[in-house]
XYZ file of C-alpha atoms in Angstrom:
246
model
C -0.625 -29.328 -40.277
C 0.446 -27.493 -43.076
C 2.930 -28.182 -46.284
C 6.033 -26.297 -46.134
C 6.664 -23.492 -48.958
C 3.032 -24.842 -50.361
C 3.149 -21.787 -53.494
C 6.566 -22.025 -53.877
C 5.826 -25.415 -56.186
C 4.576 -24.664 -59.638
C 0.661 -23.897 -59.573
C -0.839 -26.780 -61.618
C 1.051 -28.955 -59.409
C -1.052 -27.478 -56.177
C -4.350 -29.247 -56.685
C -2.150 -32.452 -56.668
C -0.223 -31.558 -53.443
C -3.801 -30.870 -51.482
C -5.555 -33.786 -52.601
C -2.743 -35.406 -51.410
C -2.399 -34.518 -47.674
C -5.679 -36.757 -46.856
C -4.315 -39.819 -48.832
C -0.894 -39.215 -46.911
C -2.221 -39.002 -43.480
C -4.372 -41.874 -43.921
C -1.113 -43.847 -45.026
C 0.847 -42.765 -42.306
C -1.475 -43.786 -39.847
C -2.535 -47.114 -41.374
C 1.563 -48.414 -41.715
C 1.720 -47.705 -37.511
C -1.454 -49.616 -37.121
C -3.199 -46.422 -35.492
C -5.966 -46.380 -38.302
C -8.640 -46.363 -35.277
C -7.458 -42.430 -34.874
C -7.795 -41.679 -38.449
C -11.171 -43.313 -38.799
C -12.838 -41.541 -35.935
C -11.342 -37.956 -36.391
C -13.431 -35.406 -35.301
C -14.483 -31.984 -37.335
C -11.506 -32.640 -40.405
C -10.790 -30.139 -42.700
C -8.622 -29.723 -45.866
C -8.105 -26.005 -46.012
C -6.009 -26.113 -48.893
C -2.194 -26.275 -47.994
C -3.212 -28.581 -44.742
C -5.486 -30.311 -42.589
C -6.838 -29.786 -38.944
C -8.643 -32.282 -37.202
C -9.558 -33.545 -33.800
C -8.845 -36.491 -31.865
C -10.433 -38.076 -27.906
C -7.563 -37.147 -25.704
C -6.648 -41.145 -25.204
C -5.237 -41.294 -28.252
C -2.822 -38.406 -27.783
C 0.515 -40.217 -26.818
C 0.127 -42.719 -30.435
C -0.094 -39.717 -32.277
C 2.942 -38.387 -30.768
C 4.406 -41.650 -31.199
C 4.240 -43.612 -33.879
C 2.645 -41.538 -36.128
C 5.008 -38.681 -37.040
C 7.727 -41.104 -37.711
C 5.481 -42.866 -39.719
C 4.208 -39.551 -41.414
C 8.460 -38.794 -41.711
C 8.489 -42.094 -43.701
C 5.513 -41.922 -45.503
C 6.515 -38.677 -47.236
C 9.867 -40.027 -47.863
C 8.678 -43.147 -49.448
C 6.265 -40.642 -51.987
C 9.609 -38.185 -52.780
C 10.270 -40.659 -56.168
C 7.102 -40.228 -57.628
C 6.739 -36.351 -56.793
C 10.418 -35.639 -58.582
C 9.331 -37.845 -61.401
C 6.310 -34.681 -61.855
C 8.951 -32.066 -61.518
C 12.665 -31.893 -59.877
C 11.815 -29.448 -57.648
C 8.322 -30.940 -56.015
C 8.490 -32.161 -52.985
C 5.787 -32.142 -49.633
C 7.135 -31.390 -46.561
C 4.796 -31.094 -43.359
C 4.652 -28.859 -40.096
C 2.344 -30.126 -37.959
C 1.439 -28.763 -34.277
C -0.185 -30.840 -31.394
C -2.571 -29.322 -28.399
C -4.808 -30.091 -26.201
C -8.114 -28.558 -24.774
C -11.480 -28.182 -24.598
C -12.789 -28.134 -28.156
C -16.896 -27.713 -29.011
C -17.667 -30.803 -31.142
C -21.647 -31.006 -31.699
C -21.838 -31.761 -35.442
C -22.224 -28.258 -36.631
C -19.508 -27.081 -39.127
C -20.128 -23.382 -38.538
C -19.515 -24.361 -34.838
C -17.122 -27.081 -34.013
C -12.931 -26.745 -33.079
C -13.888 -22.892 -32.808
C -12.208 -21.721 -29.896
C -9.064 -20.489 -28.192
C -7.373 -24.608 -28.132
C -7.530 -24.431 -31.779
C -6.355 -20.717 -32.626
C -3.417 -21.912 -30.195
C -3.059 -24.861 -31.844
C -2.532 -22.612 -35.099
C -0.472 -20.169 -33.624
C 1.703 -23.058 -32.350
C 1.867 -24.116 -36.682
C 2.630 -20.637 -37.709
C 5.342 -20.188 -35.200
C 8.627 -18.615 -36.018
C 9.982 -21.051 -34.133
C 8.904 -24.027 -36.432
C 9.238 -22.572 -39.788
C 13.122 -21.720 -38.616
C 13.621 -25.585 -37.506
C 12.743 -26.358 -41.035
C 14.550 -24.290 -42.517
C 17.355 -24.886 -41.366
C 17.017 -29.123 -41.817
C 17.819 -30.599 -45.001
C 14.441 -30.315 -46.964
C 15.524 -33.326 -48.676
C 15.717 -35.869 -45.511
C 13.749 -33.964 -42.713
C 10.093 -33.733 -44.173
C 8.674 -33.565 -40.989
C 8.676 -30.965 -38.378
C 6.543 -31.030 -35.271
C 5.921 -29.151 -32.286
C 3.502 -30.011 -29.098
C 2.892 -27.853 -26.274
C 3.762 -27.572 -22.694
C 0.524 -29.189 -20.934
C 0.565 -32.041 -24.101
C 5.134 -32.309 -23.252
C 4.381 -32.509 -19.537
C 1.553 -35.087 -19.867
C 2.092 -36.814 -22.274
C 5.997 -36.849 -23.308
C 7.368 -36.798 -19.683
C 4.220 -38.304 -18.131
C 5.639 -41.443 -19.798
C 2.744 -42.398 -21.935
C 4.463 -41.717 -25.407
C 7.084 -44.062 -26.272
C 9.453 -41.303 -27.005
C 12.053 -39.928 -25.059
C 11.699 -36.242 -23.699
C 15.247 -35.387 -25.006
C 14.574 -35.920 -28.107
C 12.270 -32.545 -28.239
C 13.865 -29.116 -28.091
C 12.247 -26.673 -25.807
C 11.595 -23.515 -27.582
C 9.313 -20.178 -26.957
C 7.118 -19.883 -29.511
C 5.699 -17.044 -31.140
C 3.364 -15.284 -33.584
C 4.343 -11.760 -33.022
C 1.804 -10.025 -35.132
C -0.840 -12.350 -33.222
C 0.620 -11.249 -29.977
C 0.887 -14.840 -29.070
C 3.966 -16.549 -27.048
C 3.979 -19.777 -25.668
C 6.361 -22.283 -24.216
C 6.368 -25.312 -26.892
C 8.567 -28.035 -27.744
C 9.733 -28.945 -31.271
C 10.584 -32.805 -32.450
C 12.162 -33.686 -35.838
C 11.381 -36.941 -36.468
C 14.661 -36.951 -38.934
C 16.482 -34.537 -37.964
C 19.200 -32.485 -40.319
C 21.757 -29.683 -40.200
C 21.605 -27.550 -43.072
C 24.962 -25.344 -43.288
C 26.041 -26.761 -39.770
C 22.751 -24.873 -38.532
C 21.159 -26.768 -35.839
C 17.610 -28.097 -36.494
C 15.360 -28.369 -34.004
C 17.046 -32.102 -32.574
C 18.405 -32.519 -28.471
C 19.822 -29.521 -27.152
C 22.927 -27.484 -28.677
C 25.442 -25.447 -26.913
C 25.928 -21.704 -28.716
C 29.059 -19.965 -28.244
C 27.229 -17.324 -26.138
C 25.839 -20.361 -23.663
C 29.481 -21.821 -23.379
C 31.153 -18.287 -22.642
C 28.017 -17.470 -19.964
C 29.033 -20.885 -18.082
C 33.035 -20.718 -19.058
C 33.469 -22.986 -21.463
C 35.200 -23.207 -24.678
C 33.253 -24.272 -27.757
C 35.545 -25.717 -30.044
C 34.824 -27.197 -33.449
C 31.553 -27.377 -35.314
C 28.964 -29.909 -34.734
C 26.885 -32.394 -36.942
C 24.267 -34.937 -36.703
C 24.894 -38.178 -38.950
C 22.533 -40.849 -39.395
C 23.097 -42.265 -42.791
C 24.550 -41.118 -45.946
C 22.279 -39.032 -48.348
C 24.303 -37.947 -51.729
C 26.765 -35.597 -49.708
C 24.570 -35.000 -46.579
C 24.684 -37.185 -43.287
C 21.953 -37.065 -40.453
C 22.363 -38.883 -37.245
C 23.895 -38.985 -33.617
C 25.711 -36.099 -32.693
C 29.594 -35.374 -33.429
C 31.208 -32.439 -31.863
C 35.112 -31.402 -32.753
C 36.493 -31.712 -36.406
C 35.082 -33.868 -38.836
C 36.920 -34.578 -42.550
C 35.353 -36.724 -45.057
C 37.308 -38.091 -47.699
C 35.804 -39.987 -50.807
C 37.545 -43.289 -50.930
């Protein structure tokens, strides 16, 4: 995982910002009573702007499900104290989720080096991701995940994470100056429109898609959840929408 737009906060607030992504993930994990994963992570790493570490396979579907809602709201909960530093600071997280074979003997020059990891980075650094962030309101969705196709297949529509497969968007995702292009599926804990953009939430008809099957798309859509200032998150609204301040 990695925090969005990391150098685009002021520099002597970046020392701050990384030795907070431990302290964070710890949280998140301790609120959803999954502490067992954090405590026996494998090979961890604070890079600087993020953190990589390894889990046993078992423990794939909790960290799925609970823990990125719980990361969604442990961020939120720490967006008071960050403005009270500076207006503009804020930490939002992408994270990505794979699974593989992984060498894990003990030996930092050795261990997560391999092709699971580098895809598991590639999967971070997608275009894909950084575009469903975006285009979310970066002051509700703080979270932005995405989990490949064996870990969707197994895991999300195996029925072992208490999630619901449409609640992931199915995207291709790529790293074109790493040549790499994989099938991958993107979840927004809290998901926004920013502009009437889509996020990365359920699936959304373009106008293209409705002219290639005959339909008419009519009206703009929107995804409301709760009120936020002037923006709205939530279930999804198609057809005209006025708001009117009472």
């Amino acid at each position: 995982m990695d925090v969005v737009k990391f150098t685009d906060n002021r520099d002597r607030h970046l020392p701050e910002l990384s030795a907070m992504i431990p302290e964070v993930l710890e949280q998140a994990f301790s609120r959803c009573g999954q502490d067992r994963i954090w405590q026996e992570k494998r090979f961890p790493e604070l890079p600087g702007d993020g953190y990589v570490f390894g889990i046993m396979p078992q423990y794939l579907p909790f960290l799925i499900h609970p823990f990125l809602d719980s990361l969604q709201t442990t961020l939120w909960e720490r967006l008071s104290s960050l403005r009270a530093l500076d207006r503009a600071l804020t930490m939002r997280l992408r994270v990505s989720i794979h699974v593989g074979p992984v060498y894990d003997r003990g030996d930092p020059l050795r261990d997560r080096k391999g092709k699971t990891t580098n895809d598991a980075f590639r999967l971070l650094d997608s275009d894909q991701l950084r575009e469903a962030m975006a285009h979310a309101e970066p002051d509700v969705t703080l979270v932005g995940a995405i989990i490949s196709e064996r870990i969707f297949q197994d895991v999300v529509e195996g029925g072992y994470a208490a999630i619901h497969a449409s609640q992931f968007r199915r995207v291709v995702a790529e790293v074109l100056d790493k040549n790499f292009r994989q099938d991958a599926w993107i979840y927004l804990p809290r998901p926004t429109f920013l502009n009437g953009v889509p996020g990365a939430a359920g699936v959304h008809t373009t106008d293209k898609q409705a002219a290639s099957t005959g339909e008419q798309a009519t009206g703009a859509s929107a995804v409301f959840h709760e009120r936020v200032g002037q923006a709205f998150t939530g279930g999804t609204f198609h057809g005209d929408f006025n708001y009117r301040e009472s």
